[in-house]
JSON list of C-alpha atoms in Angstrom, two decimals:
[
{"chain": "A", "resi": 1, "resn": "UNK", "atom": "CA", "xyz": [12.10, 271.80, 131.71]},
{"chain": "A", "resi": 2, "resn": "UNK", "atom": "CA", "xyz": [13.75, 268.68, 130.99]},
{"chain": "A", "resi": 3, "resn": "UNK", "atom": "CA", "xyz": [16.88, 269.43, 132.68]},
{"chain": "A", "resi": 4, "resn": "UNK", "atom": "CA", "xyz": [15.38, 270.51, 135.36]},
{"chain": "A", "resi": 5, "resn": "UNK", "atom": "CA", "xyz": [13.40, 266.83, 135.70]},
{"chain": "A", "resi": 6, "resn": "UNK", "atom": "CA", "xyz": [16.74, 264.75, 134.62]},
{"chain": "A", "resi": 7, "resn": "UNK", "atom": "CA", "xyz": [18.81, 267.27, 137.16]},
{"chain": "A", "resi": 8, "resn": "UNK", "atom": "CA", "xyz": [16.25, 266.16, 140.27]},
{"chain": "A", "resi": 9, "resn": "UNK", "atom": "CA", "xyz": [16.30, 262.66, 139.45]},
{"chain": "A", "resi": 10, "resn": "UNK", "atom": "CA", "xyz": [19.88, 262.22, 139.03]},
{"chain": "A", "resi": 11, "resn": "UNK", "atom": "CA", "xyz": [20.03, 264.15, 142.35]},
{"chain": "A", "resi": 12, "resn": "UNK", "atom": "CA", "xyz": [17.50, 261.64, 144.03]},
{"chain": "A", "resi": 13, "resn": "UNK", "atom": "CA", "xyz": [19.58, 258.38, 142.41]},
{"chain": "A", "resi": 14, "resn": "UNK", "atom": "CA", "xyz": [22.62, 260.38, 144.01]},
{"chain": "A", "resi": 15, "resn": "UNK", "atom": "CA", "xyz": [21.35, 260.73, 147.50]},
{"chain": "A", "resi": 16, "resn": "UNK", "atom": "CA", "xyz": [20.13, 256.58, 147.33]},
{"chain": "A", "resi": 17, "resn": "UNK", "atom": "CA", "xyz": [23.17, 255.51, 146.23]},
{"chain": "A", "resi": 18, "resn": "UNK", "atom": "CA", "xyz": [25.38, 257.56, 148.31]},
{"chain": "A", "resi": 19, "resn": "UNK", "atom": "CA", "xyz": [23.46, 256.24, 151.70]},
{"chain": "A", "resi": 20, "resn": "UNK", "atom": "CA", "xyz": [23.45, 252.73, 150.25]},
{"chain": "A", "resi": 21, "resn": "UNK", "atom": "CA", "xyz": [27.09, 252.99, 149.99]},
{"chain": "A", "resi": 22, "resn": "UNK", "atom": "CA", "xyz": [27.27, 254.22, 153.35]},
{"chain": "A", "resi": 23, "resn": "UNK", "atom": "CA", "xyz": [25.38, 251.66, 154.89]},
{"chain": "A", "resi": 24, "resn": "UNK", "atom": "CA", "xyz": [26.67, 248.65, 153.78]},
{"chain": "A", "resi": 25, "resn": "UNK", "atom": "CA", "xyz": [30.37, 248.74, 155.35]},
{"chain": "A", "resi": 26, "resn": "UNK", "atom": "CA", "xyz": [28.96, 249.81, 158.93]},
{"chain": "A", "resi": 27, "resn": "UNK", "atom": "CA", "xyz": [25.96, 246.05, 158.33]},
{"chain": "A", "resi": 28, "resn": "UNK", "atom": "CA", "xyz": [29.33, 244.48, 157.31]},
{"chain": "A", "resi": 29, "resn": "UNK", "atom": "CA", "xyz": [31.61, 245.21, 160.44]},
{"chain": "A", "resi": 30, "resn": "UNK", "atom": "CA", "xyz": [28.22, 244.58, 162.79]},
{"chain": "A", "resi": 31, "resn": "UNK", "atom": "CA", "xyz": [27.80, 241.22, 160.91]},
{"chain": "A", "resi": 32, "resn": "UNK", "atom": "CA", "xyz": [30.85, 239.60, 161.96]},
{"chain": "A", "resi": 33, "resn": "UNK", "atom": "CA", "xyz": [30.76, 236.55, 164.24]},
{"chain": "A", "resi": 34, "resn": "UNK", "atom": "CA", "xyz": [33.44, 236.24, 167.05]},
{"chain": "A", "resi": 35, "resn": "UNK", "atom": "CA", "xyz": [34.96, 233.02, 164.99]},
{"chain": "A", "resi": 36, "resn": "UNK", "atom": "CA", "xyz": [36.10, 234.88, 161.53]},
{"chain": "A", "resi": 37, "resn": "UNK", "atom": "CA", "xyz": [38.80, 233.64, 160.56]},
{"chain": "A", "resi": 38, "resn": "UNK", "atom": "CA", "xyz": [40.28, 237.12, 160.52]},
{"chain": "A", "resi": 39, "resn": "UNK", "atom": "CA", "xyz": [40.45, 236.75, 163.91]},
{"chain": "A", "resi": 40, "resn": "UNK", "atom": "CA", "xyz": [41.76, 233.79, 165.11]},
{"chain": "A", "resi": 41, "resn": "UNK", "atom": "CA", "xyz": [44.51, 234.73, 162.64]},
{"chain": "A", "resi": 42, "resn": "UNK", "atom": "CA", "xyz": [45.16, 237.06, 165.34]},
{"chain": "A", "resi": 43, "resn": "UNK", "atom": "CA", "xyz": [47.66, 235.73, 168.16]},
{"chain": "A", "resi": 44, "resn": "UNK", "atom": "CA", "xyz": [46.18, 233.81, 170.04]},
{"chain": "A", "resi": 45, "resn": "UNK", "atom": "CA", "xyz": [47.38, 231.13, 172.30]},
{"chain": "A", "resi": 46, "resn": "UNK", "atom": "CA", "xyz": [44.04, 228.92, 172.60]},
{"chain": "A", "resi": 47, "resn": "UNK", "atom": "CA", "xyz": [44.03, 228.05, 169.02]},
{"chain": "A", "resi": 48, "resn": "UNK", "atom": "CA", "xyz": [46.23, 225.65, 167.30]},
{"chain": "A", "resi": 49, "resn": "UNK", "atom": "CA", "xyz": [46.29, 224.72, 163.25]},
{"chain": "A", "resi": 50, "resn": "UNK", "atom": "CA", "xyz": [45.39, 221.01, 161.83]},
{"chain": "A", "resi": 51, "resn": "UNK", "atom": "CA", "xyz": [44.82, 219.24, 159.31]},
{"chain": "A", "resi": 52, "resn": "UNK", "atom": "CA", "xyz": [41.79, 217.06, 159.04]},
{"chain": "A", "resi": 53, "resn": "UNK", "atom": "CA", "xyz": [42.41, 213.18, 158.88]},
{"chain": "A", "resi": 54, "resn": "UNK", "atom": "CA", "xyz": [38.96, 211.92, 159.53]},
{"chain": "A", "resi": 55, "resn": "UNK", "atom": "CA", "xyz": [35.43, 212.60, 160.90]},
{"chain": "A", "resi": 56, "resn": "UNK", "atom": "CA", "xyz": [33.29, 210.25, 163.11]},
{"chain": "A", "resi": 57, "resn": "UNK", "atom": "CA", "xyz": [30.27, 212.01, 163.40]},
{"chain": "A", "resi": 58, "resn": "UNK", "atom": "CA", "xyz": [28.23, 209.03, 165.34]},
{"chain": "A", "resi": 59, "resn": "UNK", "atom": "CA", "xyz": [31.07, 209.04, 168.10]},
{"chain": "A", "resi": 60, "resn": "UNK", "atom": "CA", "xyz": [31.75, 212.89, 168.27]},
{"chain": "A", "resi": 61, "resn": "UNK", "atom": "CA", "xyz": [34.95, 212.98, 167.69]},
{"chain": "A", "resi": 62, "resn": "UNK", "atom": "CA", "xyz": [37.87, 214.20, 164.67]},
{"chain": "A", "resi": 63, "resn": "UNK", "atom": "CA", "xyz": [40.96, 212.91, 164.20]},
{"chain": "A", "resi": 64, "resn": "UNK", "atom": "CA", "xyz": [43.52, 215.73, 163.49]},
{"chain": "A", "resi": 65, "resn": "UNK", "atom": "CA", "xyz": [47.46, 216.22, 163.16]},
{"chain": "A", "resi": 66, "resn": "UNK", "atom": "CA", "xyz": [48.37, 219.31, 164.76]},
{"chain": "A", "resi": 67, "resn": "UNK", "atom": "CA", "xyz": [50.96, 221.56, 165.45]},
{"chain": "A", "resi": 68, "resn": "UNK", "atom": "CA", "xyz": [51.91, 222.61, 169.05]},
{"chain": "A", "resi": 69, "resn": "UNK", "atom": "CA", "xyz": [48.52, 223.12, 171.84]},
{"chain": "A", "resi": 70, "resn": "UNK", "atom": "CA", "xyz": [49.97, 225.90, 173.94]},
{"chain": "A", "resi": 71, "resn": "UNK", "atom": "CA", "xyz": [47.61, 226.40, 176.04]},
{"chain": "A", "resi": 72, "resn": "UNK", "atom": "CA", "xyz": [47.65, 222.65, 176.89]},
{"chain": "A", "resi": 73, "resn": "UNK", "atom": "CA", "xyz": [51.55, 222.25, 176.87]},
{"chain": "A", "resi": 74, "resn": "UNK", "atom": "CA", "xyz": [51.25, 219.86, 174.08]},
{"chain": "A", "resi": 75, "resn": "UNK", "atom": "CA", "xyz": [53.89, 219.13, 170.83]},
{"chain": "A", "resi": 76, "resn": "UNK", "atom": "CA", "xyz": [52.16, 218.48, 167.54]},
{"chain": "A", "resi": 77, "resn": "UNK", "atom": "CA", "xyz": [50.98, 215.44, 166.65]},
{"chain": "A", "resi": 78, "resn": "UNK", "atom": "CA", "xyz": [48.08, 213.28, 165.41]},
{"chain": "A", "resi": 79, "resn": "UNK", "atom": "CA", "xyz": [45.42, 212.69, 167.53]},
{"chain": "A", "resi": 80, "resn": "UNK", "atom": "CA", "xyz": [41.33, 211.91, 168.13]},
{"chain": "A", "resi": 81, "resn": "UNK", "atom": "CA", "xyz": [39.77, 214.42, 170.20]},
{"chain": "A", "resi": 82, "resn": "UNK", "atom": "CA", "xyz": [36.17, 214.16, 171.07]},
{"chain": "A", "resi": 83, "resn": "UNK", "atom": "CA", "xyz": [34.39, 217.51, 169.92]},
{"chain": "A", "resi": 84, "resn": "UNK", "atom": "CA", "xyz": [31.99, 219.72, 172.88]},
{"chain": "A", "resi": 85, "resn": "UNK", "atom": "CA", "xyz": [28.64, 219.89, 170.07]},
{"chain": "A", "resi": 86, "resn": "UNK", "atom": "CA", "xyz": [28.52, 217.68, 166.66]},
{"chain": "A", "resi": 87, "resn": "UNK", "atom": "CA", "xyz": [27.51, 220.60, 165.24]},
{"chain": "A", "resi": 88, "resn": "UNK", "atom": "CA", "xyz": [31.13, 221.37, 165.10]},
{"chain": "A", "resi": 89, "resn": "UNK", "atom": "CA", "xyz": [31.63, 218.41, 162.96]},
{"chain": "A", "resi": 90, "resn": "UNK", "atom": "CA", "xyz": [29.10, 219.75, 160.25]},
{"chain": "A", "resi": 91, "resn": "UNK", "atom": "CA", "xyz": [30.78, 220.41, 157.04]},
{"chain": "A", "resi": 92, "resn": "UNK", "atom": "CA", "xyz": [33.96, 219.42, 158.09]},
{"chain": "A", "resi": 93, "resn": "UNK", "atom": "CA", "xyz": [35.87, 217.00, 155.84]},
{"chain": "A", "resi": 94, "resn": "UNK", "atom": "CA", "xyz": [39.53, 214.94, 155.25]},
{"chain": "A", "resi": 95, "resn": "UNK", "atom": "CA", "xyz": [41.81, 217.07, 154.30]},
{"chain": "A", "resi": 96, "resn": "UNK", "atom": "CA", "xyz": [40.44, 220.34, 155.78]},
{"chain": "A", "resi": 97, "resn": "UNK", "atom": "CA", "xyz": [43.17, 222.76, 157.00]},
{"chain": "A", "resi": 98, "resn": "UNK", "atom": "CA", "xyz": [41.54, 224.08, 159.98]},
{"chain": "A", "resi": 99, "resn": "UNK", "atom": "CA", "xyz": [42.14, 226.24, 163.45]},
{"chain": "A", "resi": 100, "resn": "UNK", "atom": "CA", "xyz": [41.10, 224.98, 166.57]},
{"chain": "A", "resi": 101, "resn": "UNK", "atom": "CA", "xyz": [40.88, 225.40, 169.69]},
{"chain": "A", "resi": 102, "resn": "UNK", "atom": "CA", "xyz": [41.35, 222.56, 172.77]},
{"chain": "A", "resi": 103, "resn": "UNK", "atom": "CA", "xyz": [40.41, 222.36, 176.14]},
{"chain": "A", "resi": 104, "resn": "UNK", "atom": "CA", "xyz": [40.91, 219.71, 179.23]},
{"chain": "A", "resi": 105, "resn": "UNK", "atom": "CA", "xyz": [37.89, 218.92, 181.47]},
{"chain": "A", "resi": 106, "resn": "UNK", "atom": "CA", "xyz": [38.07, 216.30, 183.79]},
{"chain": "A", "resi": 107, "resn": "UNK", "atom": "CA", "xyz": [40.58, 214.56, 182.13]},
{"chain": "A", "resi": 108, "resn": "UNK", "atom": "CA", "xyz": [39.60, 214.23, 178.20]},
{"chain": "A", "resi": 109, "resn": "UNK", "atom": "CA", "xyz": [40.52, 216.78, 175.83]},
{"chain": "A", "resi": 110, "resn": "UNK", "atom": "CA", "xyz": [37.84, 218.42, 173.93]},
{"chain": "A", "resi": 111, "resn": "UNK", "atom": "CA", "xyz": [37.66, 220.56, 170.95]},
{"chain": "A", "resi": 112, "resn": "UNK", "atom": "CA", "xyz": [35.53, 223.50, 171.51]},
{"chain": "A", "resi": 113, "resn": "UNK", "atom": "CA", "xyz": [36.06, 225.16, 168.26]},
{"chain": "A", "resi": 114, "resn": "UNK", "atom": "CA", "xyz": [36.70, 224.61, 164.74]},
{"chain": "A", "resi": 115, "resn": "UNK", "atom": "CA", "xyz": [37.22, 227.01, 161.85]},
{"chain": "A", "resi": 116, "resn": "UNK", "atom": "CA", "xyz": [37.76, 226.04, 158.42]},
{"chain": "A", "resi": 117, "resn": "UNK", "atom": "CA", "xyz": [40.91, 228.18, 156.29]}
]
C-alpha cells in the first residue's frame, strides 16, 4: 500500500514539474522586449556603439564618443546629442558602453534609443 501512495505522488510531482519545465522557456521567449540586447547585436544599420562621457539629465542630452552613424553618414567621434524622452537617460552613467540609435529631425540629431552592454 505504500508503494502504491509514494508511486502516485511521485507521479503527480512528475506531471508538475514536467509542465513547469515546459512552461517557462515558451513565458521566456514571449517576455522579450524589442530592445534586448540580443538583438541589436543583430546587424543593424540604425544602431551605432558608444561610450558614455557624461549625462545632463536637466538639459536632455548625453555626451557620447562613437563609432561610425551609418544611417546618418557620420565618422565616429565625440559628441552631445539631445535624447527624444529623459527616460532614456535613467540609469545611464560615465563610462557606460552602450548601443544606440540616432536620428535627424528638423535639423538636430536625436537619440531615440539607448541600450546598456
Amino acid at each position: 500500500m505504500k508503494n502504491a501512495a509514494c508511486a502516485s505522488i511521485l507521479t503527480t510531482v512528475c506531471a508538475f514539474g514536467l509542465q513547469g519545465a515546459s512552461a517557462a522557456p515558451i513565458e521566456a521567449r514571449t517576455a522579450r522586449s524589442p530592445t534586448t540586447s540580443s538583438q541589436i547585436n543583430a546587424p543593424d544599420r540604425a544602431y551605432s556603439t558608444g561610450q558614455v562621457k557624461s549625462v545632463d539629465w536637466d538639459q536632455g542630452k548625453v555626451l557620447i564618443a562613437h563609432g561610425p552613424i551609418e544611417n546618418l553618414g557620420m565618422p565616429g567621434m565625440t559628441m552631445l546629442f539631445r535624447v527624444s524622452e529623459r527616460s532614456l537617460l535613467r540609469n545611464l552613467n560615465n563610462g557606460d558602453k552602450i548601443q544606440f540609435k540616432a536620428e535627424k529631425a528638423n535639423g538636430t540629431l536625436f537619440v531615440v534609443e539607448i541600450v546598456r552592454q
